[in-house]
Amino acid sequence: MEKKDIIRLEDIKLLVDTFYDRIRQDEMLGIIFNQNIQDKWPEHLSKMYRFWQTLLLNEYTYDGRPFPPHAHLPIGQQHFDHWLTLFSQTVDDLFIGEKADEAKWRAKKMAVMFQSKLDYIQNNPDKSIIF
């Protein structure tokens, strides 16, 4: 398969589907995702299509708050690092170009932000916070 950049919704779907297939099979992350998503994978994938379509293609189809569903999860730095490695490998396996690089950059920024928020929540259990 000749690699190209992420330029249309079909590319987003390929990225998301391939990535989450890998996640579901992963020893560290699979159990966390499968336990929390359970039988709602079609809804989750659809939301992820819209999320990445909005970020990478500037087609505004997502209007959610990505952090709150993650706030309660028992995850730490090692989970984010592994998630980011899998994501970057998936992008690199499938695509090449400016949008592919942007996808990896945005994923890294998200991982840092989510980890920072989770650290705050875990270290300040007496404080109520809305993200």
PDB file of C-alpha atoms in Angstrom:
ATOM      1  CA  MET A   1       0.000   0.000   0.000  1.00  0.00           C
ATOM      2  CA  GLU A   2       1.420   3.348  -1.023  1.00  0.00           C
ATOM      3  CA  LYS A   3       1.186   5.830   1.831  1.00  0.00           C
ATOM      4  CA  LYS A   4      -0.492   9.180   1.387  1.00  0.00           C
ATOM      5  CA  ASP A   5      -1.613  11.939   3.713  1.00  0.00           C
ATOM      6  CA  ILE A   6      -4.854  12.124   5.689  1.00  0.00           C
ATOM      7  CA  ILE A   7      -7.104  14.148   3.405  1.00  0.00           C
ATOM      8  CA  ARG A   8     -10.676  12.850   3.656  1.00  0.00           C
ATOM      9  CA  LEU A   9     -13.101  11.162   6.016  1.00  0.00           C
ATOM     10  CA  GLU A  10     -12.265   7.700   4.653  1.00  0.00           C
ATOM     11  CA  ASP A  11      -8.668   8.254   5.783  1.00  0.00           C
ATOM     12  CA  ILE A  12      -9.853   9.232   9.263  1.00  0.00           C
ATOM     13  CA  LYS A  13     -11.989   6.086   9.432  1.00  0.00           C
ATOM     14  CA  LEU A  14      -9.049   3.904   8.377  1.00  0.00           C
ATOM     15  CA  LEU A  15      -6.845   5.492  11.034  1.00  0.00           C
ATOM     16  CA  VAL A  16      -9.444   5.234  13.802  1.00  0.00           C
ATOM     17  CA  ASP A  17     -10.524   1.682  12.941  1.00  0.00           C
ATOM     18  CA  THR A  18      -6.955   0.407  12.676  1.00  0.00           C
ATOM     19  CA  PHE A  19      -5.885   2.145  15.874  1.00  0.00           C
ATOM     20  CA  TYR A  20      -8.790   0.868  17.950  1.00  0.00           C
ATOM     21  CA  ASP A  21      -8.406  -2.656  16.548  1.00  0.00           C
ATOM     22  CA  ARG A  22      -4.869  -2.510  17.936  1.00  0.00           C
ATOM     23  CA  ILE A  23      -6.061  -1.029  21.234  1.00  0.00           C
ATOM     24  CA  ARG A  24      -8.645  -3.768  21.712  1.00  0.00           C
ATOM     25  CA  GLN A  25      -5.951  -6.433  21.276  1.00  0.00           C
ATOM     26  CA  ASP A  26      -3.337  -4.666  23.403  1.00  0.00           C
ATOM     27  CA  GLU A  27      -2.314  -6.302  26.680  1.00  0.00           C
ATOM     28  CA  MET A  28      -2.139  -3.071  28.667  1.00  0.00           C
ATOM     29  CA  LEU A  29      -4.877  -0.930  27.137  1.00  0.00           C
ATOM     30  CA  GLY A  30      -7.338  -3.468  25.763  1.00  0.00           C
ATOM     31  CA  ILE A  31      -8.894  -4.356  29.107  1.00  0.00           C
ATOM     32  CA  ILE A  32      -9.374  -0.697  30.076  1.00  0.00           C
ATOM     33  CA  PHE A  33     -11.050   0.238  26.804  1.00  0.00           C
ATOM     34  CA  ASN A  34     -13.115  -2.948  26.539  1.00  0.00           C
ATOM     35  CA  GLN A  35     -14.366  -2.716  30.137  1.00  0.00           C
ATOM     36  CA  ASN A  36     -15.379   0.913  29.756  1.00  0.00           C
ATOM     37  CA  ILE A  37     -16.768   0.884  26.231  1.00  0.00           C
ATOM     38  CA  GLN A  38     -18.273  -2.618  26.462  1.00  0.00           C
ATOM     39  CA  ASP A  39     -20.828  -3.030  23.656  1.00  0.00           C
ATOM     40  CA  LYS A  40     -20.762   0.635  22.630  1.00  0.00           C
ATOM     41  CA  TRP A  41     -17.838   0.353  20.192  1.00  0.00           C
ATOM     42  CA  PRO A  42     -19.853   1.546  17.158  1.00  0.00           C
ATOM     43  CA  GLU A  43     -20.833   4.725  19.041  1.00  0.00           C
ATOM     44  CA  HIS A  44     -17.276   5.259  20.275  1.00  0.00           C
ATOM     45  CA  LEU A  45     -15.781   4.820  16.814  1.00  0.00           C
ATOM     46  CA  SER A  46     -18.342   7.181  15.300  1.00  0.00           C
ATOM     47  CA  LYS A  47     -17.452   9.795  17.918  1.00  0.00           C
ATOM     48  CA  MET A  48     -13.743   9.320  17.194  1.00  0.00           C
ATOM     49  CA  TYR A  49     -14.362   9.755  13.454  1.00  0.00           C
ATOM     50  CA  ARG A  50     -16.082  13.093  14.156  1.00  0.00           C
ATOM     51  CA  PHE A  51     -13.400  14.151  16.635  1.00  0.00           C
ATOM     52  CA  TRP A  52     -10.484  13.592  14.250  1.00  0.00           C
ATOM     53  CA  GLN A  53     -12.469  14.871  11.266  1.00  0.00           C
ATOM     54  CA  THR A  54     -12.962  18.144  13.142  1.00  0.00           C
ATOM     55  CA  LEU A  55      -9.311  18.407  14.209  1.00  0.00           C
ATOM     56  CA  LEU A  56      -7.581  17.348  11.012  1.00  0.00           C
ATOM     57  CA  LEU A  57      -9.975  18.187   8.188  1.00  0.00           C
ATOM     58  CA  ASN A  58     -11.565  21.328   9.658  1.00  0.00           C
ATOM     59  CA  GLU A  59     -14.984  19.776   9.088  1.00  0.00           C
ATOM     60  CA  TYR A  60     -16.789  20.638  12.292  1.00  0.00           C
ATOM     61  CA  THR A  61     -18.743  17.502  13.102  1.00  0.00           C
ATOM     62  CA  TYR A  62     -17.662  17.015  16.752  1.00  0.00           C
ATOM     63  CA  ASP A  63     -18.960  19.111  19.610  1.00  0.00           C
ATOM     64  CA  GLY A  64     -18.100  17.274  22.764  1.00  0.00           C
ATOM     65  CA  ARG A  65     -15.808  17.476  25.727  1.00  0.00           C
ATOM     66  CA  PRO A  66     -13.205  14.737  25.329  1.00  0.00           C
ATOM     67  CA  PHE A  67     -11.787  14.698  28.858  1.00  0.00           C
ATOM     68  CA  PRO A  68     -14.734  13.948  31.214  1.00  0.00           C
ATOM     69  CA  PRO A  69     -15.224  10.301  30.119  1.00  0.00           C
ATOM     70  CA  HIS A  70     -11.584   9.667  31.069  1.00  0.00           C
ATOM     71  CA  ALA A  71     -11.608  11.417  34.466  1.00  0.00           C
ATOM     72  CA  HIS A  72     -12.554   8.304  36.450  1.00  0.00           C
ATOM     73  CA  LEU A  73     -10.216   5.832  34.745  1.00  0.00           C
ATOM     74  CA  PRO A  74      -7.387   4.163  36.695  1.00  0.00           C
ATOM     75  CA  ILE A  75      -4.716   5.227  34.245  1.00  0.00           C
ATOM     76  CA  GLY A  76      -1.320   6.835  34.573  1.00  0.00           C
ATOM     77  CA  GLN A  77       1.697   7.992  32.642  1.00  0.00           C
ATOM     78  CA  GLN A  78       2.588   4.505  31.396  1.00  0.00           C
ATOM     79  CA  HIS A  79      -0.880   4.163  29.831  1.00  0.00           C
ATOM     80  CA  PHE A  80      -0.622   7.506  28.058  1.00  0.00           C
ATOM     81  CA  ASP A  81       2.879   6.750  26.835  1.00  0.00           C
ATOM     82  CA  HIS A  82       1.765   3.392  25.454  1.00  0.00           C
ATOM     83  CA  TRP A  83      -1.410   4.869  23.908  1.00  0.00           C
ATOM     84  CA  LEU A  84       0.682   7.528  22.208  1.00  0.00           C
ATOM     85  CA  THR A  85       3.192   4.964  20.910  1.00  0.00           C
ATOM     86  CA  LEU A  86       0.389   2.847  19.430  1.00  0.00           C
ATOM     87  CA  PHE A  87      -1.262   5.883  17.887  1.00  0.00           C
ATOM     88  CA  SER A  88       1.952   7.181  16.332  1.00  0.00           C
ATOM     89  CA  GLN A  89       2.847   3.729  15.002  1.00  0.00           C
ATOM     90  CA  THR A  90      -0.603   3.418  13.458  1.00  0.00           C
ATOM     91  CA  VAL A  91      -0.314   6.811  11.769  1.00  0.00           C
ATOM     92  CA  ASP A  92       3.173   5.971  10.500  1.00  0.00           C
ATOM     93  CA  ASP A  93       2.054   2.556   9.229  1.00  0.00           C
ATOM     94  CA  LEU A  94      -0.786   4.055   7.196  1.00  0.00           C
ATOM     95  CA  PHE A  95       0.039   7.640   6.269  1.00  0.00           C
ATOM     96  CA  ILE A  96       2.736  10.155   5.485  1.00  0.00           C
ATOM     97  CA  GLY A  97       2.484  13.911   5.201  1.00  0.00           C
ATOM     98  CA  GLU A  98       1.562  17.130   6.926  1.00  0.00           C
ATOM     99  CA  LYS A  99      -1.799  15.964   8.325  1.00  0.00           C
ATOM    100  CA  ALA A 100      -0.247  12.694   9.500  1.00  0.00           C
ATOM    101  CA  ASP A 101       2.351  14.706  11.402  1.00  0.00           C
ATOM    102  CA  GLU A 102      -0.375  16.960  12.776  1.00  0.00           C
ATOM    103  CA  ALA A 103      -2.346  13.928  13.990  1.00  0.00           C
ATOM    104  CA  LYS A 104       0.663  12.710  15.969  1.00  0.00           C
ATOM    105  CA  TRP A 105       1.328  16.205  17.337  1.00  0.00           C
ATOM    106  CA  ARG A 106      -2.301  16.634  18.422  1.00  0.00           C
ATOM    107  CA  ALA A 107      -2.353  13.180  20.037  1.00  0.00           C
ATOM    108  CA  LYS A 108       0.765  14.062  22.020  1.00  0.00           C
ATOM    109  CA  LYS A 109      -0.772  17.346  23.181  1.00  0.00           C
ATOM    110  CA  MET A 110      -3.952  15.520  24.220  1.00  0.00           C
ATOM    111  CA  ALA A 111      -2.027  12.885  26.150  1.00  0.00           C
ATOM    112  CA  VAL A 112      -0.100  15.587  28.043  1.00  0.00           C
ATOM    113  CA  MET A 113      -3.284  17.540  28.811  1.00  0.00           C
ATOM    114  CA  PHE A 114      -5.249  14.474  29.926  1.00  0.00           C
ATOM    115  CA  GLN A 115      -2.373  13.261  32.104  1.00  0.00           C
ATOM    116  CA  SER A 116      -2.053  16.694  33.702  1.00  0.00           C
ATOM    117  CA  LYS A 117      -5.765  16.838  34.492  1.00  0.00           C
ATOM    118  CA  LEU A 118      -5.795  13.293  35.874  1.00  0.00           C
ATOM    119  CA  ASP A 119      -2.757  14.031  38.039  1.00  0.00           C
ATOM    120  CA  TYR A 120      -4.544  17.065  39.446  1.00  0.00           C
ATOM    121  CA  ILE A 121      -7.721  15.090  40.177  1.00  0.00           C
ATOM    122  CA  GLN A 122      -5.785  12.237  41.796  1.00  0.00           C
ATOM    123  CA  ASN A 123      -3.672  14.610  43.916  1.00  0.00           C
ATOM    124  CA  ASN A 124      -6.587  16.835  44.977  1.00  0.00           C
ATOM    125  CA  PRO A 125      -9.447  14.452  45.769  1.00  0.00           C
ATOM    126  CA  ASP A 126     -11.109  17.030  48.048  1.00  0.00           C
ATOM    127  CA  LYS A 127     -11.475  19.604  45.287  1.00  0.00           C
ATOM    128  CA  SER A 128     -14.353  19.653  42.867  1.00  0.00           C
ATOM    129  CA  ILE A 129     -13.236  20.555  39.376  1.00  0.00           C
ATOM    130  CA  ILE A 130     -14.988  20.806  36.068  1.00  0.00           C
ATOM    131  CA  PHE A 131     -12.989  20.219  32.900  1.00  0.00           C
TER     132      PHE A 131
END
